[in-house]
């Protein structure tokens, strides 16, 4: 399905989703892809009730067999000199959504995404933000209309207690990347009933 493809996996600081997202790395490897992990500074340095940066990095490196990219300098060569076939950012926080939509590249993840777009390759976003239907809505709409940017299908994870929150269905990550790489298409349906 993705045999021989190099997939960058950018991870931002939605710590509560790591337990769901990180095991999905194996799904890419099961279909023949190589996964290159890239993290933001906050992933590296934050210690939360969900674990420390060191613990998560150890898990990620053990799964991928690759060293985590954790600096802008390390991410910049994903331009023409060391291209990725696709870049996934999952989870992608509201903060990173806002920056990406406005062309900021102040983290290794956003630098790798910019480099991937520069090469004309797809960037797939797996959003996880409490502000998606609030002030960040305009940034999501901007990215939905951008060339070579695709979204893992998403929905409201807690519509009554967090009515502005949206989260991607990370089970659809590989299928979304496959549709983007092979067909240049957004996996549909994009809007799903997420909450259980």
PDB file of C-alpha atoms in Angstrom:
ATOM      1  CA  UNK A   1       0.000   0.000   0.000  1.00  0.00           C
ATOM      2  CA  UNK A   2       2.765   2.469   0.973  1.00  0.00           C
ATOM      3  CA  UNK A   3       5.756   0.245   0.291  1.00  0.00           C
ATOM      4  CA  UNK A   4       8.998   2.192   0.181  1.00  0.00           C
ATOM      5  CA  UNK A   5       7.374   5.523   1.101  1.00  0.00           C
ATOM      6  CA  UNK A   6       9.049   7.822   3.614  1.00  0.00           C
ATOM      7  CA  UNK A   7       6.426   9.335   5.884  1.00  0.00           C
ATOM      8  CA  UNK A   8       7.299  12.143   8.258  1.00  0.00           C
ATOM      9  CA  UNK A   9       5.229  11.994  11.454  1.00  0.00           C
ATOM     10  CA  UNK A  10       5.081  15.350  13.206  1.00  0.00           C
ATOM     11  CA  UNK A  11       3.886  15.235  16.807  1.00  0.00           C
ATOM     12  CA  UNK A  12       2.744  18.370  18.655  1.00  0.00           C
ATOM     13  CA  UNK A  13       1.740  18.901  22.268  1.00  0.00           C
ATOM     14  CA  UNK A  14      -1.732  17.369  22.510  1.00  0.00           C
ATOM     15  CA  UNK A  15      -0.425  15.083  25.247  1.00  0.00           C
ATOM     16  CA  UNK A  16      -3.778  13.431  25.976  1.00  0.00           C
ATOM     17  CA  UNK A  17      -3.866  11.888  22.478  1.00  0.00           C
ATOM     18  CA  UNK A  18      -0.413  10.241  22.443  1.00  0.00           C
ATOM     19  CA  UNK A  19      -1.752   6.977  23.838  1.00  0.00           C
ATOM     20  CA  UNK A  20      -3.996   6.764  20.774  1.00  0.00           C
ATOM     21  CA  UNK A  21      -1.646   8.201  18.123  1.00  0.00           C
ATOM     22  CA  UNK A  22       1.754   6.664  18.870  1.00  0.00           C
ATOM     23  CA  UNK A  23       0.662   3.012  18.405  1.00  0.00           C
ATOM     24  CA  UNK A  24      -0.652   3.972  14.926  1.00  0.00           C
ATOM     25  CA  UNK A  25       2.980   4.268  13.805  1.00  0.00           C
ATOM     26  CA  UNK A  26       2.929   0.484  13.467  1.00  0.00           C
ATOM     27  CA  UNK A  27       0.061   0.757  10.951  1.00  0.00           C
ATOM     28  CA  UNK A  28       2.342   2.651   8.564  1.00  0.00           C
ATOM     29  CA  UNK A  29       5.110   0.131   8.981  1.00  0.00           C
ATOM     30  CA  UNK A  30       2.678  -2.734   8.388  1.00  0.00           C
ATOM     31  CA  UNK A  31       1.994  -1.356   4.895  1.00  0.00           C
ATOM     32  CA  UNK A  32       5.683  -0.954   4.059  1.00  0.00           C
ATOM     33  CA  UNK A  33       6.376   2.676   4.951  1.00  0.00           C
ATOM     34  CA  UNK A  34       9.337   4.111   6.825  1.00  0.00           C
ATOM     35  CA  UNK A  35       8.270   6.573   9.530  1.00  0.00           C
ATOM     36  CA  UNK A  36      10.506   9.545  10.357  1.00  0.00           C
ATOM     37  CA  UNK A  37       9.382  11.053  13.694  1.00  0.00           C
ATOM     38  CA  UNK A  38       9.563  14.823  14.231  1.00  0.00           C
ATOM     39  CA  UNK A  39       8.510  16.608  17.417  1.00  0.00           C
ATOM     40  CA  UNK A  40       7.911  20.121  18.701  1.00  0.00           C
ATOM     41  CA  UNK A  41       9.919  21.570  21.567  1.00  0.00           C
ATOM     42  CA  UNK A  42       7.002  21.174  23.974  1.00  0.00           C
ATOM     43  CA  UNK A  43       6.807  17.431  23.301  1.00  0.00           C
ATOM     44  CA  UNK A  44      10.478  17.152  24.177  1.00  0.00           C
ATOM     45  CA  UNK A  45      10.358  19.177  27.397  1.00  0.00           C
ATOM     46  CA  UNK A  46       6.878  18.744  28.866  1.00  0.00           C
ATOM     47  CA  UNK A  47       6.188  16.399  31.753  1.00  0.00           C
ATOM     48  CA  UNK A  48       2.464  15.808  32.191  1.00  0.00           C
ATOM     49  CA  UNK A  49       0.189  13.250  33.819  1.00  0.00           C
ATOM     50  CA  UNK A  50       0.357  11.439  30.469  1.00  0.00           C
ATOM     51  CA  UNK A  51       4.140  10.951  30.710  1.00  0.00           C
ATOM     52  CA  UNK A  52       7.435  12.743  30.134  1.00  0.00           C
ATOM     53  CA  UNK A  53       8.988  13.743  26.851  1.00  0.00           C
ATOM     54  CA  UNK A  54      11.791  11.261  27.419  1.00  0.00           C
ATOM     55  CA  UNK A  55       9.314   8.400  27.898  1.00  0.00           C
ATOM     56  CA  UNK A  56       7.404   9.222  24.710  1.00  0.00           C
ATOM     57  CA  UNK A  57      10.565   9.698  22.665  1.00  0.00           C
ATOM     58  CA  UNK A  58      11.830   6.293  23.801  1.00  0.00           C
ATOM     59  CA  UNK A  59       8.540   4.684  22.695  1.00  0.00           C
ATOM     60  CA  UNK A  60       8.560   6.494  19.347  1.00  0.00           C
ATOM     61  CA  UNK A  61      12.164   5.582  18.573  1.00  0.00           C
ATOM     62  CA  UNK A  62      11.584   1.973  19.571  1.00  0.00           C
ATOM     63  CA  UNK A  63       8.579   1.734  17.224  1.00  0.00           C
ATOM     64  CA  UNK A  64      10.131   3.481  14.230  1.00  0.00           C
ATOM     65  CA  UNK A  65      13.751   2.455  14.586  1.00  0.00           C
ATOM     66  CA  UNK A  66      14.556   6.080  13.735  1.00  0.00           C
ATOM     67  CA  UNK A  67      16.019   8.916  15.807  1.00  0.00           C
ATOM     68  CA  UNK A  68      13.468  11.614  16.666  1.00  0.00           C
ATOM     69  CA  UNK A  69      14.041  14.918  14.848  1.00  0.00           C
ATOM     70  CA  UNK A  70      13.819  17.609  17.523  1.00  0.00           C
ATOM     71  CA  UNK A  71      15.418  20.743  16.051  1.00  0.00           C
ATOM     72  CA  UNK A  72      14.642  23.074  13.161  1.00  0.00           C
ATOM     73  CA  UNK A  73      18.148  22.506  11.823  1.00  0.00           C
ATOM     74  CA  UNK A  74      17.512  18.744  11.620  1.00  0.00           C
ATOM     75  CA  UNK A  75      14.120  19.272   9.931  1.00  0.00           C
ATOM     76  CA  UNK A  76      15.179  21.766   7.279  1.00  0.00           C
ATOM     77  CA  UNK A  77      16.863  19.192   4.965  1.00  0.00           C
ATOM     78  CA  UNK A  78      13.462  17.573   4.312  1.00  0.00           C
ATOM     79  CA  UNK A  79      13.376  20.051   1.443  1.00  0.00           C
ATOM     80  CA  UNK A  80      14.982  19.001  -1.856  1.00  0.00           C
ATOM     81  CA  UNK A  81      18.041  17.322  -0.310  1.00  0.00           C
ATOM     82  CA  UNK A  82      16.166  14.689   1.769  1.00  0.00           C
ATOM     83  CA  UNK A  83      12.495  14.701   0.722  1.00  0.00           C
ATOM     84  CA  UNK A  84       9.595  12.916   2.358  1.00  0.00           C
ATOM     85  CA  UNK A  85       6.829  11.301   0.305  1.00  0.00           C
ATOM     86  CA  UNK A  86       4.290  12.774   2.732  1.00  0.00           C
ATOM     87  CA  UNK A  87       4.216  14.522   6.081  1.00  0.00           C
ATOM     88  CA  UNK A  88       1.610  13.796   8.745  1.00  0.00           C
ATOM     89  CA  UNK A  89       1.098  16.047  11.750  1.00  0.00           C
ATOM     90  CA  UNK A  90      -0.850  14.114  14.365  1.00  0.00           C
ATOM     91  CA  UNK A  91      -1.858  15.224  16.844  1.00  0.00           C
ATOM     92  CA  UNK A  92      -1.875  18.835  15.645  1.00  0.00           C
ATOM     93  CA  UNK A  93      -2.758  21.377  18.304  1.00  0.00           C
ATOM     94  CA  UNK A  94      -4.641  24.622  17.814  1.00  0.00           C
ATOM     95  CA  UNK A  95      -1.407  26.513  18.379  1.00  0.00           C
ATOM     96  CA  UNK A  96       0.335  24.675  15.533  1.00  0.00           C
ATOM     97  CA  UNK A  97      -2.755  24.999  13.309  1.00  0.00           C
ATOM     98  CA  UNK A  98      -2.687  28.767  13.793  1.00  0.00           C
ATOM     99  CA  UNK A  99       1.022  29.011  13.040  1.00  0.00           C
ATOM    100  CA  UNK A 100       0.904  26.719  10.003  1.00  0.00           C
ATOM    101  CA  UNK A 101      -2.063  28.565   8.492  1.00  0.00           C
ATOM    102  CA  UNK A 102      -0.105  31.801   8.810  1.00  0.00           C
ATOM    103  CA  UNK A 103       3.215  30.487   7.452  1.00  0.00           C
ATOM    104  CA  UNK A 104       5.123  30.423  10.759  1.00  0.00           C
ATOM    105  CA  UNK A 105       7.912  27.858  10.950  1.00  0.00           C
ATOM    106  CA  UNK A 106       9.131  28.113  14.531  1.00  0.00           C
ATOM    107  CA  UNK A 107       9.225  24.387  15.308  1.00  0.00           C
ATOM    108  CA  UNK A 108      10.837  21.297  13.749  1.00  0.00           C
ATOM    109  CA  UNK A 109       7.371  19.963  12.824  1.00  0.00           C
ATOM    110  CA  UNK A 110       6.325  23.120  10.979  1.00  0.00           C
ATOM    111  CA  UNK A 111       9.705  23.374   9.243  1.00  0.00           C
ATOM    112  CA  UNK A 112       9.363  19.789   7.984  1.00  0.00           C
ATOM    113  CA  UNK A 113       5.810  20.521   6.810  1.00  0.00           C
ATOM    114  CA  UNK A 114       6.959  23.648   4.968  1.00  0.00           C
ATOM    115  CA  UNK A 115       9.783  21.681   3.341  1.00  0.00           C
ATOM    116  CA  UNK A 116       7.331  18.960   2.259  1.00  0.00           C
ATOM    117  CA  UNK A 117       4.967  21.501   0.685  1.00  0.00           C
ATOM    118  CA  UNK A 118       7.931  23.101  -1.050  1.00  0.00           C
ATOM    119  CA  UNK A 119       8.535  19.742  -2.736  1.00  0.00           C
ATOM    120  CA  UNK A 120       4.889  19.538  -3.864  1.00  0.00           C
ATOM    121  CA  UNK A 121       4.217  16.553  -1.592  1.00  0.00           C
ATOM    122  CA  UNK A 122       1.152  16.134   0.634  1.00  0.00           C
ATOM    123  CA  UNK A 123       0.879  17.265   4.234  1.00  0.00           C
ATOM    124  CA  UNK A 124      -1.830  15.469   6.234  1.00  0.00           C
ATOM    125  CA  UNK A 125      -3.209  17.046   9.402  1.00  0.00           C
ATOM    126  CA  UNK A 126      -4.732  15.180  12.348  1.00  0.00           C
ATOM    127  CA  UNK A 127      -6.219  17.958  14.421  1.00  0.00           C
ATOM    128  CA  UNK A 128      -6.793  17.880  18.161  1.00  0.00           C
ATOM    129  CA  UNK A 129      -7.887  21.226  19.563  1.00  0.00           C
ATOM    130  CA  UNK A 130     -10.447  22.640  21.976  1.00  0.00           C
ATOM    131  CA  UNK A 131     -10.667  25.792  19.825  1.00  0.00           C
ATOM    132  CA  UNK A 132     -11.441  24.371  16.375  1.00  0.00           C
ATOM    133  CA  UNK A 133     -14.955  25.819  16.237  1.00  0.00           C
ATOM    134  CA  UNK A 134     -13.826  28.988  18.026  1.00  0.00           C
ATOM    135  CA  UNK A 135     -11.144  31.471  17.010  1.00  0.00           C
ATOM    136  CA  UNK A 136      -9.115  28.762  15.287  1.00  0.00           C
ATOM    137  CA  UNK A 137     -11.949  27.929  12.894  1.00  0.00           C
ATOM    138  CA  UNK A 138     -10.716  30.496  10.391  1.00  0.00           C
ATOM    139  CA  UNK A 139      -7.276  28.864  10.331  1.00  0.00           C
ATOM    140  CA  UNK A 140      -8.723  25.402   9.732  1.00  0.00           C
ATOM    141  CA  UNK A 141     -10.823  26.764   6.852  1.00  0.00           C
ATOM    142  CA  UNK A 142      -7.741  28.387   5.365  1.00  0.00           C
ATOM    143  CA  UNK A 143      -5.846  25.082   5.500  1.00  0.00           C
ATOM    144  CA  UNK A 144      -8.795  23.135   4.069  1.00  0.00           C
ATOM    145  CA  UNK A 145      -8.499  25.313   0.956  1.00  0.00           C
ATOM    146  CA  UNK A 146      -4.724  25.072   0.604  1.00  0.00           C
ATOM    147  CA  UNK A 147      -3.042  23.009  -2.110  1.00  0.00           C
ATOM    148  CA  UNK A 148      -1.476  19.687  -1.019  1.00  0.00           C
ATOM    149  CA  UNK A 149      -2.939  19.868   2.506  1.00  0.00           C
ATOM    150  CA  UNK A 150      -5.319  17.109   3.599  1.00  0.00           C
ATOM    151  CA  UNK A 151      -7.113  16.286   6.847  1.00  0.00           C
ATOM    152  CA  UNK A 152      -7.662  13.050   8.705  1.00  0.00           C
ATOM    153  CA  UNK A 153     -11.481  12.969   9.100  1.00  0.00           C
ATOM    154  CA  UNK A 154     -12.544  14.728  12.292  1.00  0.00           C
ATOM    155  CA  UNK A 155     -15.522  15.378  14.520  1.00  0.00           C
ATOM    156  CA  UNK A 156     -16.634  16.747  17.865  1.00  0.00           C
ATOM    157  CA  UNK A 157     -15.187  14.603  20.625  1.00  0.00           C
ATOM    158  CA  UNK A 158     -17.278  16.113  23.426  1.00  0.00           C
ATOM    159  CA  UNK A 159     -19.974  18.361  21.923  1.00  0.00           C
ATOM    160  CA  UNK A 160     -21.833  19.099  25.159  1.00  0.00           C
ATOM    161  CA  UNK A 161     -18.956  19.755  27.539  1.00  0.00           C
ATOM    162  CA  UNK A 162     -16.489  21.140  24.925  1.00  0.00           C
ATOM    163  CA  UNK A 163     -18.620  22.448  22.031  1.00  0.00           C
ATOM    164  CA  UNK A 164     -15.678  24.060  20.163  1.00  0.00           C
ATOM    165  CA  UNK A 165     -13.465  20.959  20.301  1.00  0.00           C
ATOM    166  CA  UNK A 166     -12.606  18.767  17.311  1.00  0.00           C
ATOM    167  CA  UNK A 167     -10.381  15.715  17.096  1.00  0.00           C
ATOM    168  CA  UNK A 168      -9.279  13.531  14.201  1.00  0.00           C
ATOM    169  CA  UNK A 169     -10.162   9.865  13.951  1.00  0.00           C
ATOM    170  CA  UNK A 170      -6.571   8.639  14.054  1.00  0.00           C
ATOM    171  CA  UNK A 171      -7.687   5.158  12.952  1.00  0.00           C
ATOM    172  CA  UNK A 172      -8.047   6.713   9.476  1.00  0.00           C
ATOM    173  CA  UNK A 173      -4.513   8.119   9.357  1.00  0.00           C
ATOM    174  CA  UNK A 174      -3.001   5.568   6.942  1.00  0.00           C
ATOM    175  CA  UNK A 175      -6.019   5.652   4.615  1.00  0.00           C
ATOM    176  CA  UNK A 176      -5.881   9.466   4.507  1.00  0.00           C
ATOM    177  CA  UNK A 177      -2.185   9.429   3.610  1.00  0.00           C
ATOM    178  CA  UNK A 178      -2.753   6.744   0.975  1.00  0.00           C
ATOM    179  CA  UNK A 179      -5.521   8.799  -0.698  1.00  0.00           C
ATOM    180  CA  UNK A 180      -3.333  11.912  -0.628  1.00  0.00           C
ATOM    181  CA  UNK A 181      -0.233  10.221  -2.072  1.00  0.00           C
ATOM    182  CA  UNK A 182      -1.859   7.991  -4.689  1.00  0.00           C
ATOM    183  CA  UNK A 183      -4.875  10.070  -5.769  1.00  0.00           C
ATOM    184  CA  UNK A 184      -4.219  13.632  -4.586  1.00  0.00           C
ATOM    185  CA  UNK A 185      -7.622  13.401  -2.915  1.00  0.00           C
ATOM    186  CA  UNK A 186      -9.101  14.129   0.466  1.00  0.00           C
ATOM    187  CA  UNK A 187     -10.419  10.999   2.165  1.00  0.00           C
ATOM    188  CA  UNK A 188     -14.179  11.281   2.594  1.00  0.00           C
ATOM    189  CA  UNK A 189     -16.317  11.819   4.528  1.00  0.00           C
ATOM    190  CA  UNK A 190     -14.232  14.532   6.145  1.00  0.00           C
ATOM    191  CA  UNK A 191     -16.742  15.456   8.859  1.00  0.00           C
ATOM    192  CA  UNK A 192     -17.673  12.506  11.033  1.00  0.00           C
ATOM    193  CA  UNK A 193     -19.606  11.803  14.211  1.00  0.00           C
ATOM    194  CA  UNK A 194     -16.640  11.220  16.458  1.00  0.00           C
ATOM    195  CA  UNK A 195     -18.019  11.141  19.984  1.00  0.00           C
ATOM    196  CA  UNK A 196     -19.040   7.840  21.499  1.00  0.00           C
TER     197      UNK A 196
END
